[in-house]
Structures are given as structure tokens and as C-alpha cells.
């Protein structure tokens, strides 16, 4: 099966896909950024469910229902905090994308939307992070048929485009 990649500018909580990915923290109990937005949109049942999971390690991913979201599933992954790049950050970030696709395959999700994991509060340089995102998704065997990279601001769109040199909303 061929994997279709898309780039859109917007709020991931509004994406009409089978699963959206959350850039979470170890506790899985919510936070700021995209994590806060997803918890607000999913409703309080999400944090209640997450309390039963016992957290998540950096580079790993765990799946929950989407509750009030359009997306049926939320895949929570914990990206690395940027400490200069010499502390395993690239490998851990790549692992977030691989593990998220593995969780999507387990529930037979066909369409998955990713935020730019680690590039906000966790400080990962945006161009390096978007390069890893695209390379890892392209090289990971999966039954997912469409991956949508959701950029929340123009700087993030530009970072994806600097790698791909293609327009928003077109095939990558
Ligand atoms: N839709 C899509 N992307 C978003 C949205 C949104 N609604 N909101 C923010 N972004 P961040 P991190 C982008 O900080 O760096 C939380 O407190 C944002 O512009 O959300 O992995 C967690 O609990 C950036 O490009 O996640 C953790 O403690 C990207 O999402 C910590 O932050 C990631 O920014 C995780 O930090």
C-alpha cells in the first residue's frame, strides 16, 4: 500500500482522521501546548482514562479513545527534551514516530495526524525535527494509508517545506 503524506496548517484537534498524535509528557495527565488543546477538546474523560495507564517513557507511545474529539483515537507519545542533540534526541524523536505508527496499526487506523513533536516546550530545533518526522514516517513499514503533518504556525509550515519544497495541502 502506498503511504500518502500531507501538510496542513491548523489545529490538530479539529482534524478528521482516525487518530491524532499528542505530544505528551511522562505523566500523560495533560499539560500546555498541543497536549492541553487535545485534553480540552477531548473532555475530562481523557484524563480519567490516562490516569489508569501509569505514564509513558520518552520515545514510546500509548493509545486511548478520542472521547469528544472527531478522531476516534489519541496516540500519546513523549518526545525528547532538547539538550543540544548529543543525548539521543534524534533517535528518541524518530522512535516517537515509529511507535505512534505501530499503535495506529494495532487499532487499524488508516489516517493519522501528527503535530511537530518536541518543537514547542521541549525545544527541539524545528528544521531538524521536521526532517526526522518525514524521514521516519517514510521509512517505517505501516498499514496507515495517510499521514497528515499538522503545523500550528507558519514557521512550522516553512520548516516542512524547506525540506520538501512543496505547497501546503499538496502531496508531499
Ligand atoms: N495543533 C497542532 N499543533 C499544535 C497545537 C495544536 N492545537 N498547539 C501547539 N501545537 P508542544 P512539545 C504545536 O509544546 O514541545 C506540554 O506541556 C506547537 O506549535 O505542544 O513536545 C506537554 O505536556 C509545536 O510546533 O509539545 C509536555 O510537557 C508542537 O505543537 C510538553 O508540552 C509541539 O509543541 C511537550 O512539549
PDB file of C-alpha atoms and ligand atoms in Angstrom:
ATOM      1  CA  UNK A   1       0.000   0.000   0.000  1.00  0.00           C
ATOM      2  CA  UNK A   2       1.307   3.467  -0.756  1.00  0.00           C
ATOM      3  CA  UNK A   3       1.500   5.986   2.052  1.00  0.00           C
ATOM      4  CA  UNK A   4       0.156   9.433   1.267  1.00  0.00           C
ATOM      5  CA  UNK A   5       1.739  12.349   3.160  1.00  0.00           C
ATOM      6  CA  UNK A   6       0.047  15.723   3.594  1.00  0.00           C
ATOM      7  CA  UNK A   7       0.978  19.026   5.203  1.00  0.00           C
ATOM      8  CA  UNK A   8      -1.694  21.315   6.638  1.00  0.00           C
ATOM      9  CA  UNK A   9      -1.704  24.481   8.733  1.00  0.00           C
ATOM     10  CA  UNK A  10      -4.174  24.284  11.591  1.00  0.00           C
ATOM     11  CA  UNK A  11      -5.295  22.939  14.940  1.00  0.00           C
ATOM     12  CA  UNK A  12      -4.842  19.190  15.222  1.00  0.00           C
ATOM     13  CA  UNK A  13      -7.882  18.818  17.482  1.00  0.00           C
ATOM     14  CA  UNK A  14     -10.114  19.616  14.500  1.00  0.00           C
ATOM     15  CA  UNK A  15      -8.581  17.034  12.164  1.00  0.00           C
ATOM     16  CA  UNK A  16     -10.988  14.460  10.766  1.00  0.00           C
ATOM     17  CA  UNK A  17      -8.695  11.440  10.891  1.00  0.00           C
ATOM     18  CA  UNK A  18      -8.830   8.059  12.635  1.00  0.00           C
ATOM     19  CA  UNK A  19      -6.086   9.019  15.104  1.00  0.00           C
ATOM     20  CA  UNK A  20      -4.349  12.187  16.203  1.00  0.00           C
ATOM     21  CA  UNK A  21      -0.980  12.091  17.930  1.00  0.00           C
ATOM     22  CA  UNK A  22      -0.416  14.005  21.151  1.00  0.00           C
ATOM     23  CA  UNK A  23       2.981  15.445  22.153  1.00  0.00           C
ATOM     24  CA  UNK A  24       2.538  14.453  25.790  1.00  0.00           C
ATOM     25  CA  UNK A  25       4.744  14.210  28.871  1.00  0.00           C
ATOM     26  CA  UNK A  26       5.655  11.221  31.067  1.00  0.00           C
ATOM     27  CA  UNK A  27       2.605  11.568  33.274  1.00  0.00           C
ATOM     28  CA  UNK A  28       0.067  11.522  30.396  1.00  0.00           C
ATOM     29  CA  UNK A  29      -2.033  13.761  32.620  1.00  0.00           C
ATOM     30  CA  UNK A  30      -2.052  16.804  30.357  1.00  0.00           C
ATOM     31  CA  UNK A  31      -0.023  19.983  30.080  1.00  0.00           C
ATOM     32  CA  UNK A  32       0.315  23.008  27.824  1.00  0.00           C
ATOM     33  CA  UNK A  33       0.688  23.298  24.054  1.00  0.00           C
ATOM     34  CA  UNK A  34      -0.918  20.662  21.888  1.00  0.00           C
ATOM     35  CA  UNK A  35      -1.365  18.396  24.917  1.00  0.00           C
ATOM     36  CA  UNK A  36      -3.547  20.979  26.652  1.00  0.00           C
ATOM     37  CA  UNK A  37      -5.542  21.601  23.482  1.00  0.00           C
ATOM     38  CA  UNK A  38      -6.198  17.886  22.969  1.00  0.00           C
ATOM     39  CA  UNK A  39      -7.306  17.367  26.566  1.00  0.00           C
ATOM     40  CA  UNK A  40      -9.646  20.370  26.388  1.00  0.00           C
ATOM     41  CA  UNK A  41     -11.205  19.167  23.161  1.00  0.00           C
ATOM     42  CA  UNK A  42     -11.464  15.511  24.207  1.00  0.00           C
ATOM     43  CA  UNK A  43     -13.103  16.371  27.534  1.00  0.00           C
ATOM     44  CA  UNK A  44     -12.407  15.211  31.094  1.00  0.00           C
ATOM     45  CA  UNK A  45     -12.880  11.529  30.306  1.00  0.00           C
ATOM     46  CA  UNK A  46      -9.492  11.568  28.600  1.00  0.00           C
ATOM     47  CA  UNK A  47      -7.516  12.440  31.705  1.00  0.00           C
ATOM     48  CA  UNK A  48      -9.572   9.942  33.718  1.00  0.00           C
ATOM     49  CA  UNK A  49      -8.624   7.234  31.239  1.00  0.00           C
ATOM     50  CA  UNK A  50      -4.970   8.353  31.188  1.00  0.00           C
ATOM     51  CA  UNK A  51      -4.784   8.049  34.984  1.00  0.00           C
ATOM     52  CA  UNK A  52      -5.178   4.280  34.575  1.00  0.00           C
ATOM     53  CA  UNK A  53      -2.177   3.961  32.221  1.00  0.00           C
ATOM     54  CA  UNK A  54       0.744   4.654  34.538  1.00  0.00           C
ATOM     55  CA  UNK A  55       2.543   7.116  32.292  1.00  0.00           C
ATOM     56  CA  UNK A  56       4.746   6.724  29.223  1.00  0.00           C
ATOM     57  CA  UNK A  57       8.515   6.757  28.620  1.00  0.00           C
ATOM     58  CA  UNK A  58      10.312   9.099  26.223  1.00  0.00           C
ATOM     59  CA  UNK A  59      10.236   7.668  22.700  1.00  0.00           C
ATOM     60  CA  UNK A  60       7.276   5.400  23.429  1.00  0.00           C
ATOM     61  CA  UNK A  61       3.590   5.739  22.561  1.00  0.00           C
ATOM     62  CA  UNK A  62       0.292   4.626  24.045  1.00  0.00           C
ATOM     63  CA  UNK A  63      -3.239   4.845  22.664  1.00  0.00           C
ATOM     64  CA  UNK A  64      -6.531   5.978  24.158  1.00  0.00           C
ATOM     65  CA  UNK A  65     -10.003   6.715  22.831  1.00  0.00           C
ATOM     66  CA  UNK A  66     -10.604  10.220  21.487  1.00  0.00           C
ATOM     67  CA  UNK A  67     -13.757  10.798  23.544  1.00  0.00           C
ATOM     68  CA  UNK A  68     -15.247  14.125  22.335  1.00  0.00           C
ATOM     69  CA  UNK A  69     -12.739  14.551  19.504  1.00  0.00           C
ATOM     70  CA  UNK A  70     -13.611  13.869  15.888  1.00  0.00           C
ATOM     71  CA  UNK A  71     -10.696  11.464  15.847  1.00  0.00           C
ATOM     72  CA  UNK A  72     -11.579   8.040  17.244  1.00  0.00           C
ATOM     73  CA  UNK A  73      -8.143   7.615  18.860  1.00  0.00           C
ATOM     74  CA  UNK A  74      -5.420   9.669  20.501  1.00  0.00           C
ATOM     75  CA  UNK A  75      -1.899   8.289  20.345  1.00  0.00           C
ATOM     76  CA  UNK A  76       0.126   9.836  23.165  1.00  0.00           C
ATOM     77  CA  UNK A  77       3.860   9.935  22.648  1.00  0.00           C
ATOM     78  CA  UNK A  78       6.571  11.573  24.738  1.00  0.00           C
ATOM     79  CA  UNK A  79       9.190  13.401  22.712  1.00  0.00           C
ATOM     80  CA  UNK A  80      12.709  14.132  23.938  1.00  0.00           C
ATOM     81  CA  UNK A  81      13.608  17.404  25.628  1.00  0.00           C
ATOM     82  CA  UNK A  82      16.303  19.095  23.507  1.00  0.00           C
ATOM     83  CA  UNK A  83      19.642  19.129  25.352  1.00  0.00           C
ATOM     84  CA  UNK A  84      21.862  20.046  22.403  1.00  0.00           C
ATOM     85  CA  UNK A  85      21.413  16.923  20.296  1.00  0.00           C
ATOM     86  CA  UNK A  86      24.069  14.712  21.847  1.00  0.00           C
ATOM     87  CA  UNK A  87      21.789  12.939  24.298  1.00  0.00           C
ATOM     88  CA  UNK A  88      19.971  10.601  21.959  1.00  0.00           C
ATOM     89  CA  UNK A  89      17.399  13.197  20.928  1.00  0.00           C
ATOM     90  CA  UNK A  90      17.275  12.259  17.203  1.00  0.00           C
ATOM     91  CA  UNK A  91      16.822   8.538  17.932  1.00  0.00           C
ATOM     92  CA  UNK A  92      14.193   9.219  20.571  1.00  0.00           C
ATOM     93  CA  UNK A  93      12.267  11.555  18.291  1.00  0.00           C
ATOM     94  CA  UNK A  94      12.342   9.010  15.447  1.00  0.00           C
ATOM     95  CA  UNK A  95      11.108   6.399  17.910  1.00  0.00           C
ATOM     96  CA  UNK A  96       8.075   8.586  18.715  1.00  0.00           C
ATOM     97  CA  UNK A  97       7.002   8.474  15.062  1.00  0.00           C
ATOM     98  CA  UNK A  98       7.681   4.742  14.675  1.00  0.00           C
ATOM     99  CA  UNK A  99       5.916   3.797  17.901  1.00  0.00           C
ATOM    100  CA  UNK A 100       2.942   6.022  17.074  1.00  0.00           C
ATOM    101  CA  UNK A 101       2.523   4.284  13.706  1.00  0.00           C
ATOM    102  CA  UNK A 102       2.787   0.920  15.478  1.00  0.00           C
ATOM    103  CA  UNK A 103      -0.070   1.892  17.831  1.00  0.00           C
ATOM    104  CA  UNK A 104      -2.098   3.081  14.815  1.00  0.00           C
ATOM    105  CA  UNK A 105      -1.581  -0.276  13.114  1.00  0.00           C
ATOM    106  CA  UNK A 106      -2.734  -2.130  16.231  1.00  0.00           C
ATOM    107  CA  UNK A 107      -6.176  -0.488  16.004  1.00  0.00           C
ATOM    108  CA  UNK A 108      -6.189  -0.485  12.175  1.00  0.00           C
ATOM    109  CA  UNK A 109      -6.244   3.305  11.977  1.00  0.00           C
ATOM    110  CA  UNK A 110      -5.803   4.321   8.350  1.00  0.00           C
ATOM    111  CA  UNK A 111      -5.392   8.079   8.712  1.00  0.00           C
ATOM    112  CA  UNK A 112      -3.126   9.671  11.327  1.00  0.00           C
ATOM    113  CA  UNK A 113      -2.314  13.323  12.080  1.00  0.00           C
ATOM    114  CA  UNK A 114       0.957  14.305  13.780  1.00  0.00           C
ATOM    115  CA  UNK A 115       1.931  17.605  15.430  1.00  0.00           C
ATOM    116  CA  UNK A 116       5.596  18.645  15.282  1.00  0.00           C
ATOM    117  CA  UNK A 117       6.575  16.614  18.362  1.00  0.00           C
ATOM    118  CA  UNK A 118       9.090  18.228  20.778  1.00  0.00           C
ATOM    119  CA  UNK A 119       9.321  21.507  18.842  1.00  0.00           C
ATOM    120  CA  UNK A 120       7.421  23.632  21.384  1.00  0.00           C
ATOM    121  CA  UNK A 121       8.053  23.467  25.114  1.00  0.00           C
ATOM    122  CA  UNK A 122      10.657  20.699  24.628  1.00  0.00           C
ATOM    123  CA  UNK A 123      12.790  22.982  22.438  1.00  0.00           C
ATOM    124  CA  UNK A 124      13.779  20.702  19.546  1.00  0.00           C
ATOM    125  CA  UNK A 125      15.017  22.801  16.586  1.00  0.00           C
ATOM    126  CA  UNK A 126      12.165  22.867  14.116  1.00  0.00           C
ATOM    127  CA  UNK A 127      14.038  22.063  10.906  1.00  0.00           C
ATOM    128  CA  UNK A 128      15.878  19.101  12.397  1.00  0.00           C
ATOM    129  CA  UNK A 129      12.647  17.815  13.930  1.00  0.00           C
ATOM    130  CA  UNK A 130      10.578  18.067  10.760  1.00  0.00           C
ATOM    131  CA  UNK A 131      13.309  16.300   8.771  1.00  0.00           C
ATOM    132  CA  UNK A 132      13.228  13.390  11.222  1.00  0.00           C
ATOM    133  CA  UNK A 133       9.431  13.343  11.122  1.00  0.00           C
ATOM    134  CA  UNK A 134       9.296  12.996   7.353  1.00  0.00           C
ATOM    135  CA  UNK A 135      12.216  10.578   7.031  1.00  0.00           C
ATOM    136  CA  UNK A 136      10.937   8.312   9.771  1.00  0.00           C
ATOM    137  CA  UNK A 137       7.351   8.177   8.559  1.00  0.00           C
ATOM    138  CA  UNK A 138       8.541   7.449   5.022  1.00  0.00           C
ATOM    139  CA  UNK A 139      10.834   4.622   6.128  1.00  0.00           C
ATOM    140  CA  UNK A 140       8.538   2.889   8.644  1.00  0.00           C
ATOM    141  CA  UNK A 141       6.538  -0.103   7.400  1.00  0.00           C
ATOM    142  CA  UNK A 142       2.846   0.529   8.244  1.00  0.00           C
ATOM    143  CA  UNK A 143      -0.685  -0.163   7.100  1.00  0.00           C
ATOM    144  CA  UNK A 144      -1.582   3.505   7.656  1.00  0.00           C
ATOM    145  CA  UNK A 145      -2.554   4.965   4.279  1.00  0.00           C
ATOM    146  CA  UNK A 146      -2.372   8.689   5.070  1.00  0.00           C
ATOM    147  CA  UNK A 147      -0.193  10.709   7.432  1.00  0.00           C
ATOM    148  CA  UNK A 148      -1.025  14.372   7.880  1.00  0.00           C
ATOM    149  CA  UNK A 149       1.604  16.686   9.372  1.00  0.00           C
ATOM    150  CA  UNK A 150      -0.299  19.456  11.153  1.00  0.00           C
ATOM    151  CA  UNK A 151       1.683  22.668  11.519  1.00  0.00           C
ATOM    152  CA  UNK A 152       0.318  25.136  14.062  1.00  0.00           C
ATOM    153  CA  UNK A 153       2.129  28.169  12.693  1.00  0.00           C
ATOM    154  CA  UNK A 154       3.789  29.386   9.534  1.00  0.00           C
ATOM    155  CA  UNK A 155       7.296  28.778  10.862  1.00  0.00           C
ATOM    156  CA  UNK A 156       6.473  25.088  11.129  1.00  0.00           C
ATOM    157  CA  UNK A 157       4.943  25.003   7.653  1.00  0.00           C
ATOM    158  CA  UNK A 158       8.123  26.619   6.348  1.00  0.00           C
ATOM    159  CA  UNK A 159      10.270  24.026   8.093  1.00  0.00           C
ATOM    160  CA  UNK A 160       8.434  21.143   6.426  1.00  0.00           C
ATOM    161  CA  UNK A 161       8.514  22.977   3.123  1.00  0.00           C
ATOM    162  CA  UNK A 162      12.214  23.751   3.359  1.00  0.00           C
ATOM    163  CA  UNK A 163      12.742  20.010   3.264  1.00  0.00           C
ATOM    164  CA  UNK A 164      10.145  19.264   0.671  1.00  0.00           C
ATOM    165  CA  UNK A 165       9.794  22.492  -1.268  1.00  0.00           C
ATOM    166  CA  UNK A 166       6.148  21.765  -1.884  1.00  0.00           C
ATOM    167  CA  UNK A 167       2.965  23.689  -1.147  1.00  0.00           C
ATOM    168  CA  UNK A 168       0.620  23.419   1.812  1.00  0.00           C
ATOM    169  CA  UNK A 169      -2.103  20.875   1.284  1.00  0.00           C
ATOM    170  CA  UNK A 170      -0.465  19.115  -1.639  1.00  0.00           C
ATOM    171  CA  UNK A 171       1.065  15.670  -1.586  1.00  0.00           C
ATOM    172  CA  UNK A 172       4.475  15.552  -0.002  1.00  0.00           C
TER     173      UNK A 172
HETATM  174  N1  LIG B   1      -2.475  21.751  16.942  1.00  0.00           N
HETATM  175  C1  LIG B   1      -1.334  21.438  16.310  1.00  0.00           C
HETATM  176  N2  LIG B   1      -0.111  21.773  16.773  1.00  0.00           N
HETATM  177  C2  LIG B   1      -0.058  22.462  17.932  1.00  0.00           C
HETATM  178  C3  LIG B   1      -1.208  22.845  18.660  1.00  0.00           C
HETATM  179  C4  LIG B   1      -2.463  22.447  18.119  1.00  0.00           C
HETATM  180  N3  LIG B   1      -3.611  22.736  18.735  1.00  0.00           N
HETATM  181  N4  LIG B   1      -0.802  23.532  19.764  1.00  0.00           N
HETATM  182  C5  LIG B   1       0.543  23.597  19.723  1.00  0.00           C
HETATM  183  N5  LIG B   1       0.989  22.972  18.599  1.00  0.00           N
HETATM  184  P1  LIG B   1       4.275  21.459  22.370  1.00  0.00           P
HETATM  185  P2  LIG B   1       6.449  19.553  22.977  1.00  0.00           P
HETATM  186  C6  LIG B   1       2.372  22.775  18.132  1.00  0.00           C
HETATM  187  O1  LIG B   1       4.879  22.484  23.257  1.00  0.00           O
HETATM  188  O2  LIG B   1       7.462  20.508  22.501  1.00  0.00           O
HETATM  189  C7  LIG B   1       3.223  20.046  27.012  1.00  0.00           C
HETATM  190  O3  LIG B   1       3.073  20.816  28.178  1.00  0.00           O
HETATM  191  C8  LIG B   1       3.431  23.727  18.621  1.00  0.00           C
HETATM  192  O4  LIG B   1       3.416  24.940  17.875  1.00  0.00           O
HETATM  193  O5  LIG B   1       2.800  21.263  22.415  1.00  0.00           O
HETATM  194  O6  LIG B   1       6.531  18.124  22.536  1.00  0.00           O
HETATM  195  C9  LIG B   1       3.313  18.544  27.311  1.00  0.00           C
HETATM  196  O7  LIG B   1       2.523  18.183  28.426  1.00  0.00           O
HETATM  197  C10 LIG B   1       4.689  22.912  18.345  1.00  0.00           C
HETATM  198  O8  LIG B   1       5.063  23.042  16.969  1.00  0.00           O
HETATM  199  O9  LIG B   1       4.916  19.976  22.657  1.00  0.00           O
HETATM  200  C11 LIG B   1       4.773  18.350  27.584  1.00  0.00           C
HETATM  201  O10 LIG B   1       5.113  18.659  28.907  1.00  0.00           O
HETATM  202  C12 LIG B   1       4.234  21.476  18.557  1.00  0.00           C
HETATM  203  O11 LIG B   1       2.801  21.522  18.595  1.00  0.00           O
HETATM  204  C13 LIG B   1       5.430  19.334  26.654  1.00  0.00           C
HETATM  205  O12 LIG B   1       4.452  20.355  26.411  1.00  0.00           O
HETATM  206  C14 LIG B   1       4.734  20.849  19.846  1.00  0.00           C
HETATM  207  O13 LIG B   1       4.728  21.805  20.899  1.00  0.00           O
HETATM  208  C15 LIG B   1       5.756  18.701  25.318  1.00  0.00           C
HETATM  209  O14 LIG B   1       6.492  19.607  24.550  1.00  0.00           O
END
